[in-house]
Short mmCIF file of C-alpha atoms and ligand atoms in Angstrom, two decimals:
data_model
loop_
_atom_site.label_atom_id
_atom_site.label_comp_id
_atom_site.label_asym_id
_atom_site.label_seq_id
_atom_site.Cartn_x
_atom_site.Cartn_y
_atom_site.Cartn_z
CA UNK Z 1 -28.02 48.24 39.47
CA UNK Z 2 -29.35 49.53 42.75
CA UNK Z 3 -32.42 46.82 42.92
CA UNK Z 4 -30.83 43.81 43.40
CA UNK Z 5 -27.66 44.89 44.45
CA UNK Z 6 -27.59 41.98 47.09
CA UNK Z 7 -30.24 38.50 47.00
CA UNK Z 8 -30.72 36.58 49.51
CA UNK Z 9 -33.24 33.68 49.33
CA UNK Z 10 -34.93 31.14 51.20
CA UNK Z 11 -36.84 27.98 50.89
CA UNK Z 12 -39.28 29.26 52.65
CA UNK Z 13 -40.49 32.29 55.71
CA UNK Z 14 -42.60 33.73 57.50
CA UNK Z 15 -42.75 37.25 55.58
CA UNK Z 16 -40.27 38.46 53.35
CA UNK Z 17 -41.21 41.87 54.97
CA UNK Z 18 -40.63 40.61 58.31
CA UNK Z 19 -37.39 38.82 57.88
CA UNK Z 20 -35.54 41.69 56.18
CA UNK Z 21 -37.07 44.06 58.56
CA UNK Z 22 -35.37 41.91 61.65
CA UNK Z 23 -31.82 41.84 58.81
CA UNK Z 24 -32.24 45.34 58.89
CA UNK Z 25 -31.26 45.03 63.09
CA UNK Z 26 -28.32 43.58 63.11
CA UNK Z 27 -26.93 44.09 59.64
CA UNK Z 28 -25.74 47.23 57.48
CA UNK Z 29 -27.69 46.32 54.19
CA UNK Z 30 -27.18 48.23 50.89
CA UNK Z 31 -29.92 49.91 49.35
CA UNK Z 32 -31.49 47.38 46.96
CA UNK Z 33 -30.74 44.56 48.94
CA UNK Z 34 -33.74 42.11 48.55
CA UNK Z 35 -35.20 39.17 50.42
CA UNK Z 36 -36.61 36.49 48.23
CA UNK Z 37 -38.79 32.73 48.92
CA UNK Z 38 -40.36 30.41 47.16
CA UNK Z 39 -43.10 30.53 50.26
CA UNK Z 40 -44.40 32.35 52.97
CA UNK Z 41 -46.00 30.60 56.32
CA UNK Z 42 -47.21 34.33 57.30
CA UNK Z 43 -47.61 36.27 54.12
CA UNK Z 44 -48.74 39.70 54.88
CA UNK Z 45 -51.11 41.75 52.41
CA UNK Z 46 -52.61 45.42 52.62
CA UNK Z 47 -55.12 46.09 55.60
CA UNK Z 48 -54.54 43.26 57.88
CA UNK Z 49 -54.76 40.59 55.15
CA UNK Z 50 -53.10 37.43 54.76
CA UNK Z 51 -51.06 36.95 51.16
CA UNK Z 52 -51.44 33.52 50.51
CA UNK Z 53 -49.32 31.59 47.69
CA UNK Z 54 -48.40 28.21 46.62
CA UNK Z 55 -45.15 27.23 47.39
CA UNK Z 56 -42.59 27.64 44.25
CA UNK Z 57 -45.30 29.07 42.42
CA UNK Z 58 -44.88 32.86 42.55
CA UNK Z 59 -42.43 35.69 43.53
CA UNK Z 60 -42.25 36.99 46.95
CA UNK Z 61 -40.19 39.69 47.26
CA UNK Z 62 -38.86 42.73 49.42
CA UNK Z 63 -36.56 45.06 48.32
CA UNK Z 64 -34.54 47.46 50.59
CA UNK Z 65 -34.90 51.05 49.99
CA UNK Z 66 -33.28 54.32 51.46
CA UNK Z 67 -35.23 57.08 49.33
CA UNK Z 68 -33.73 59.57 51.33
CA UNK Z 69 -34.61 62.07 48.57
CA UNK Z 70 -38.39 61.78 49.11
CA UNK Z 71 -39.91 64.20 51.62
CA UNK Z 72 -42.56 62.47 53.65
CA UNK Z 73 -45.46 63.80 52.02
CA UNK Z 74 -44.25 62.34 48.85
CA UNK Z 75 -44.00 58.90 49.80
CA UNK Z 76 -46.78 57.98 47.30
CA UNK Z 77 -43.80 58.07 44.67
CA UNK Z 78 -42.70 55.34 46.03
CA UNK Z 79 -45.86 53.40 45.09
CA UNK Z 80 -45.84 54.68 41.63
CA UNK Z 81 -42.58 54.07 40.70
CA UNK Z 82 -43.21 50.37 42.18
CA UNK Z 83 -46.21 49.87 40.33
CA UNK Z 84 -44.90 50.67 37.21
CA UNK Z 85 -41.96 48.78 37.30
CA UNK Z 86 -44.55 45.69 37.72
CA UNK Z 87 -46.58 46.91 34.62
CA UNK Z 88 -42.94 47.25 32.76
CA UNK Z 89 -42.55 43.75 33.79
CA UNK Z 90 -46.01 42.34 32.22
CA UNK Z 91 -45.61 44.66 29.41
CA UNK Z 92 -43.84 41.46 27.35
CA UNK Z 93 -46.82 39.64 27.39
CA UNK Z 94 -50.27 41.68 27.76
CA UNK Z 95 -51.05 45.04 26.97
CA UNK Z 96 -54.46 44.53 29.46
CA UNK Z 97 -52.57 45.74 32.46
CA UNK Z 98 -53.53 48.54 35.14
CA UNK Z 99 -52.96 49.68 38.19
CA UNK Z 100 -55.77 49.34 40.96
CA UNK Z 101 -55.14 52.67 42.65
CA UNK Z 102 -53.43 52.91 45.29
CA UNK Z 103 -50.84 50.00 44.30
CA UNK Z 104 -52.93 46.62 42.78
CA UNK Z 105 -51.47 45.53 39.57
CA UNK Z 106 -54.36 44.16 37.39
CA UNK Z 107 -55.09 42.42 34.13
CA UNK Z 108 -58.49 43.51 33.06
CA UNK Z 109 -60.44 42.86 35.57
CA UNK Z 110 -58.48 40.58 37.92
CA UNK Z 111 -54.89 41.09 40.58
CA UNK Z 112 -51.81 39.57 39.18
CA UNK Z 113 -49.83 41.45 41.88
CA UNK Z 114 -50.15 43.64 45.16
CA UNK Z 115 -47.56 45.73 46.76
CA UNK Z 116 -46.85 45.97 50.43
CA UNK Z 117 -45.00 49.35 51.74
CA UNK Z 118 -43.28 49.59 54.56
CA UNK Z 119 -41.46 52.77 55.09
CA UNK Z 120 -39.72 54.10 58.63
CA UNK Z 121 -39.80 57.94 58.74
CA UNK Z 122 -37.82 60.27 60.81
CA UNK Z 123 -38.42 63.92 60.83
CA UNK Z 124 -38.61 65.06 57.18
CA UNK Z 125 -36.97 61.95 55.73
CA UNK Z 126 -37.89 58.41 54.93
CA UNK Z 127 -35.15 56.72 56.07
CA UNK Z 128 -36.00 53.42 54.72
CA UNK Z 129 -38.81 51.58 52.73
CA UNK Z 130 -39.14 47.67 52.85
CA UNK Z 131 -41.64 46.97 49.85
CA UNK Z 132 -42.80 43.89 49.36
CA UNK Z 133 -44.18 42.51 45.93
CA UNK Z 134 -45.87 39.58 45.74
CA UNK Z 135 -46.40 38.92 42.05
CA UNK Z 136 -48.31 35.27 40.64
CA UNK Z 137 -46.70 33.77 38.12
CA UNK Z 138 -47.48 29.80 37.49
CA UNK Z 139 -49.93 29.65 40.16
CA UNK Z 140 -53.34 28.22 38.86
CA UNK Z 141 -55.53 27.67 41.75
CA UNK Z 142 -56.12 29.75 44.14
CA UNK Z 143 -58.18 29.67 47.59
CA UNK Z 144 -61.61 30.68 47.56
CA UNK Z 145 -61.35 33.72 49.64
CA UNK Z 146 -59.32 35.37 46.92
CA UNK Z 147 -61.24 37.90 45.21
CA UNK Z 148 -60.35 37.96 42.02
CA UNK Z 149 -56.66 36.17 41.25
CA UNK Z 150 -54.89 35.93 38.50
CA UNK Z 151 -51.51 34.65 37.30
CA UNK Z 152 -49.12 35.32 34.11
CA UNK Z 153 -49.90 31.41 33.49
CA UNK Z 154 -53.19 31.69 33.42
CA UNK Z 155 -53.53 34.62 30.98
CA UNK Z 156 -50.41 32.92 28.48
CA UNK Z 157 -50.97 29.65 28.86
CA UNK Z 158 -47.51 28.62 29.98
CA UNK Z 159 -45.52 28.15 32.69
CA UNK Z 160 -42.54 30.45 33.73
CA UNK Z 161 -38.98 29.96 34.82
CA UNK Z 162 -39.18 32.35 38.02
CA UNK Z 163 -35.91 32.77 38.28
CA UNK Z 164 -35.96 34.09 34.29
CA UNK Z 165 -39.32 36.30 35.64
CA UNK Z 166 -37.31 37.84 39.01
CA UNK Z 167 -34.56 39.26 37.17
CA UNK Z 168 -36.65 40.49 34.58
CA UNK Z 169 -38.73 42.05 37.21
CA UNK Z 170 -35.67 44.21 39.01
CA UNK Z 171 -34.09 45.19 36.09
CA UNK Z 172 -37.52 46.82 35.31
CA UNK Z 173 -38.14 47.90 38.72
CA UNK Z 174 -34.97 49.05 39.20
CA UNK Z 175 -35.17 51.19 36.11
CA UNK Z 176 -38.34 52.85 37.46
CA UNK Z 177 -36.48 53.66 41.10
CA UNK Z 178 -33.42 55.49 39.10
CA UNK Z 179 -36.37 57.55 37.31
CA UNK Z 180 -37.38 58.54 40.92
CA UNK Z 181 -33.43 58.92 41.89
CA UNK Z 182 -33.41 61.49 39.18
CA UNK Z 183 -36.28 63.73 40.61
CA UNK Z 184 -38.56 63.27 37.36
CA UNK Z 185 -41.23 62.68 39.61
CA UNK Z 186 -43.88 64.42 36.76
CA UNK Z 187 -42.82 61.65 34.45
CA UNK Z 188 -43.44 58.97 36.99
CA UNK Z 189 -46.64 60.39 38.09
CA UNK Z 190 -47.78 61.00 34.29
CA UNK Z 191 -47.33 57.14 33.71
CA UNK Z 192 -48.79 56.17 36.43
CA UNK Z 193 -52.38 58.23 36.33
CA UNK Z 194 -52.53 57.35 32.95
CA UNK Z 195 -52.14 53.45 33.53
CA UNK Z 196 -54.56 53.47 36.34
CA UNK Z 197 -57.51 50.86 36.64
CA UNK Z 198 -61.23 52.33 35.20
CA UNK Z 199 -60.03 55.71 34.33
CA UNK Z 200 -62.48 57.62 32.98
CA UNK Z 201 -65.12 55.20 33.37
CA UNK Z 202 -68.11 55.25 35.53
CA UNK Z 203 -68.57 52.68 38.03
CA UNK Z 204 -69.50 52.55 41.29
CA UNK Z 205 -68.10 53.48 44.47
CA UNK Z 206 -68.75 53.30 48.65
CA UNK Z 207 -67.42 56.16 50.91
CA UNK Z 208 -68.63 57.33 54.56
CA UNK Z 209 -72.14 58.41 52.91
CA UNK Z 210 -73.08 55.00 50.71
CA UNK Z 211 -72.92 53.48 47.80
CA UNK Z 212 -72.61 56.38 44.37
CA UNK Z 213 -71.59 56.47 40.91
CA UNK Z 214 -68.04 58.07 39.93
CA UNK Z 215 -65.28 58.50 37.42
CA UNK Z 216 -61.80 58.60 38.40
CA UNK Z 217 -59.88 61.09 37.13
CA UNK Z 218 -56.70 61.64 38.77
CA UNK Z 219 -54.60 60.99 42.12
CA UNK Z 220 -53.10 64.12 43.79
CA UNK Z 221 -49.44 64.93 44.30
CA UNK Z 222 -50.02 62.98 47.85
CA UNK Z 223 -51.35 60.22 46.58
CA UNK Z 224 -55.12 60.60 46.66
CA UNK Z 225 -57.98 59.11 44.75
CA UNK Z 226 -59.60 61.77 42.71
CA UNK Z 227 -63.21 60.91 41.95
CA UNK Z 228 -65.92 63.03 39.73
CA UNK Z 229 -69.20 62.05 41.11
CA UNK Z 230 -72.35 62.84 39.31
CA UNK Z 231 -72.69 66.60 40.32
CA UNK Z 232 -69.49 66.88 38.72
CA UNK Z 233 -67.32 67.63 41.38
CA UNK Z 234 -64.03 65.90 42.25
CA UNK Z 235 -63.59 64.74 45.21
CA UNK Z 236 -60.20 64.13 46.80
CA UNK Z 237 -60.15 60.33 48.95
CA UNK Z 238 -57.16 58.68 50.75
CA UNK Z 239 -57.33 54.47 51.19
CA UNK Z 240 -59.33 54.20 53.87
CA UNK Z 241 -62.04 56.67 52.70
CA UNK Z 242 -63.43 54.62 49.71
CA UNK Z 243 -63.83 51.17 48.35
CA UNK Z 244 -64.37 49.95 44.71
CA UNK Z 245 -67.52 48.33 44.08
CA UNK Z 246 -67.20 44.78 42.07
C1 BTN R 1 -51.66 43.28 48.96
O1 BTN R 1 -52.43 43.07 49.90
O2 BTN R 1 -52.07 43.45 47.83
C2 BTN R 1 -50.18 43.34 49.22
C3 BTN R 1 -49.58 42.01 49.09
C4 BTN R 1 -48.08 41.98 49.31
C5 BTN R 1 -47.56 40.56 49.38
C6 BTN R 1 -46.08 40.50 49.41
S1 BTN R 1 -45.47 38.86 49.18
C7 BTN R 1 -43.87 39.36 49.59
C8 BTN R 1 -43.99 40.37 50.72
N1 BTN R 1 -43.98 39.72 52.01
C9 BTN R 1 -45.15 39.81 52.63
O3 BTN R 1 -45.42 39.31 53.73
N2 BTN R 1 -46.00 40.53 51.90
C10 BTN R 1 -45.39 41.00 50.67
#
């Protein structure tokens, strides 16, 4: 088991990001190594946003990578083989899952998890990754500046032992980073397009030009959004280029 290969875990901390980013200083950590709490007084999410959780509710999560194997302009692997692991995970008990391009794991039409990457590069090679997962489990109430949370309790009806839920979650994960280890990248990528959240379904969508109808279709090799708009043309978009409309 690479994932998991070393636990440490705390009451509580600032970010599970942060702290095994400072580790990372001072210590010689194995690959895998992961940081776990039961709550976080600075959760970080994507773009600036807090990640807010109840304490002993949830996992919180970062895991230690060196995928030295992945050039640079790969590093969107990384996210897929992530993302997948966390649909593996949920697997057990909904088949409603998705992925919210570029790394938001959904049931229908609501976030169960979201995926923070960290990665240092150097040259050609990504010399580390710190990925933190912050995945709800028996949380039931959320704050009102949420979007659109959800939780494994709320969609079963029961409460989890987390402890039963995090090794669940690295063996899976952990199966999904050996897939990567192994270079089937067109395996990992095939999973993920096909998993991914309104596939093939209009909706609507906001880039630099406004508000227009689309249909995704794809994500490119580098991790791009590919989107068929109405003239039928696809049209390649990285994060910060395009928003979902609810
Ligand atoms: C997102 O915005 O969707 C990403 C959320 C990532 C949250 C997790 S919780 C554990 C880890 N530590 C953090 O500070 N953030 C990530």
């Amino acid at each position: 088991m690479i994932i998991g290969s070393k636990v440490f875990f705390f009451e509580n901390l600032t970010s599970t990001n942060t702290y095994l980013s400072d580790m990372m200083l001072n210590n010689d950590l194995p690959e895998g190594t992961i940081v776990r709490t039961n709550y976080q007084t600075a959760g970080r999410g994507q773009k600036g946003n807090k990640w807010d959780s109840q304490d002993g509710m949830n996992l919180l999560i970062s895991i230690l990578l060196y995928p030295t194997m992945i050039n640079p302009v790969d590093q969107f692997l990384i996210s897929m083989a992530l993302s997948l692991g966390i649909c593996d995970f949920l697997k057990t008990y909904t088949h409603d899952y998705s992925i919210k391009w570029p790394n938001d794991i959904y049931i229908s039409n609501d976030k169960i998890a979201g995926i923070l990457i960290e990665n240092s590069i150097m040259g050609d090679k990504i010399t580390s990754t710190i990925a933190g997962i912050g995945l709800n489990i028996n949380q039931r109430t959320f704050q009102s500046s949420v979007p659109n949370p959800v939780s494994l309790n709320m969609i079963t009806g029961r409460d989890f032992d987390l402890l039963v839920c995090f090794n669940k979650l690295i063996s899976e994960l952990d199966k999904r980073y050996k897939q990567l280890l192994s270079e089937n990248y067109s395996q990992t990528k095939e999973d993920y397009i096909s998993k991914l959240y309104l596939k093939d379904k209009w909706h609507s969508y906001r880039d630099k030009n406004g508000v227009f109808r689309g249909c995704i279709r794809s994500v490119s090799d580098h991790g791009n959004l590919q989107i068929e708009n109405s003239k039928g043309r696809i049209v390649d978009y990285g994060f910060k280029d395009i928003s979902f409309m609810s």
